[in-house]
Amino acid sequence: MVAKSLWVQLTTLLFIIQGWRQTEGCLEQERIALFQLKSFFNQPTKLKDWVDVKGSNCCQWKRVECNITSKRVIGLHLNFTRQSNLYGYLNVSLFLPFEKLKSLYLGGNKIAGFVDNKGEKVQPMMNLEVLDLFGNLLMNNDLTYLKGLSSLKSLNIGGNQLEGSIDIRGM
Ligand SMILES: *[C@@H]1O[C@H](CO)[C@@H](O)[C@H](O)[C@H]1NC(C)=O
Ligand SMILES: *[C@@H]1O[C@H](CO)[C@@H](O)[C@H](O)[C@H]1NC(C)=O
Ligand SMILES: *[C@@H]1O[C@H](CO)[C@@H](O)[C@H](O)[C@H]1NC(C)=O
């Protein structure tokens, strides 16, 4: 009888500890998505603490900003984190797990355009309010990717290869 209630107490304690651990860390799907982004933002000295370790609290990683209550990623400061002499195409589908992302800094990364998961209907980054693309290699037609960002309040597209007048209707 005593052993049984002790067992119940121990398992209860275990559940409490597990629940506590989950609310302490970041969302596992966001941690995995961040680690996937690291192969593009590959400057070896910049994102050193972005590790592929299950349960690692990505809210404490450098350049990641979380909402302290919800533990969701709300800001990514990825400016000047890509090491390459070559231009690259950023896969926007990789941002799909960041449903609460509000600020995204992508300046100075030699981004020459965007790719996605063909046929994917979901528009990533619906809550994005600040987007900084300064100092990349984007051209006018790359901006069609920005059309669905209905919450956008601040957009920096200076220092790219845009020409002429830009139609921002629908942005
Ligand atoms: C953080 O998340 C909570 C709960 O989802 C929300 O009520 C709050 O407005 C968020 N705060 C910020 C700064 O995003
Ligand atoms: C990245 O952008 C943020 C926001 O504009 C700025 O505070 C920060 O200094 C920038 N970091 C680098 C390395 O340029
Ligand atoms: C972009 O990422 C998604 C999700 O990981 C993947 O399914 C898709 O094939 C990628 N697209 C390209 C063009 O690499």
mmCIF file of N, CA, C and O and ligand atoms in Angstrom, residues 67-70 74 102, ligand 1:
data_model
loop_
_atom_site.group_PDB
_atom_site.id
_atom_site.type_symbol
_atom_site.label_atom_id
_atom_site.label_comp_id
_atom_site.label_asym_id
_atom_site.label_seq_id
_atom_site.Cartn_x
_atom_site.Cartn_y
_atom_site.Cartn_z
ATOM 1 N N ASN A 67 8.960 35.360 -27.404
ATOM 2 C CA ASN A 67 7.990 35.907 -26.469
ATOM 3 C C ASN A 67 8.185 35.161 -25.153
ATOM 4 O O ASN A 67 8.125 33.930 -25.136
ATOM 5 N N ILE A 68 8.407 35.873 -24.062
ATOM 6 C CA ILE A 68 8.746 35.196 -22.811
ATOM 7 C C ILE A 68 7.576 34.393 -22.246
ATOM 8 O O ILE A 68 7.782 33.449 -21.496
ATOM 9 N N THR A 69 6.364 34.753 -22.615
ATOM 10 C CA THR A 69 5.199 34.010 -22.124
ATOM 11 C C THR A 69 4.939 32.766 -22.973
ATOM 12 O O THR A 69 4.855 31.656 -22.464
ATOM 13 N N SER A 70 4.812 32.971 -24.262
ATOM 14 C CA SER A 70 4.424 31.858 -25.136
ATOM 15 C C SER A 70 5.611 31.002 -25.556
ATOM 16 O O SER A 70 5.417 29.910 -26.069
ATOM 17 N N ILE A 74 9.751 35.247 -31.993
ATOM 18 C CA ILE A 74 9.130 36.452 -32.558
ATOM 19 C C ILE A 74 10.127 37.314 -33.329
ATOM 20 O O ILE A 74 9.742 38.212 -34.057
ATOM 21 N N LYS A 102 7.644 38.179 -35.888
ATOM 22 C CA LYS A 102 7.273 39.572 -36.136
ATOM 23 C C LYS A 102 8.398 40.363 -36.799
ATOM 24 O O LYS A 102 8.145 41.281 -37.559
HETATM 25 C C1 LIG B 1 3.343 37.067 -25.969
HETATM 26 O O1 LIG B 1 2.432 35.999 -26.007
HETATM 27 C C2 LIG B 1 1.258 36.213 -25.252
HETATM 28 C C3 LIG B 1 0.474 34.926 -25.230
HETATM 29 O O2 LIG B 1 0.352 34.364 -26.514
HETATM 30 C C4 LIG B 1 0.502 37.385 -25.866
HETATM 31 O O3 LIG B 1 -0.667 37.642 -25.137
HETATM 32 C C5 LIG B 1 1.412 38.616 -25.859
HETATM 33 O O4 LIG B 1 0.770 39.696 -26.514
HETATM 34 C C6 LIG B 1 2.726 38.327 -26.547
HETATM 35 N N1 LIG B 1 3.630 39.462 -26.392
HETATM 36 C C7 LIG B 1 4.360 39.949 -27.395
HETATM 37 C C8 LIG B 1 5.267 41.079 -27.040
HETATM 38 O O5 LIG B 1 4.326 39.476 -28.520
#
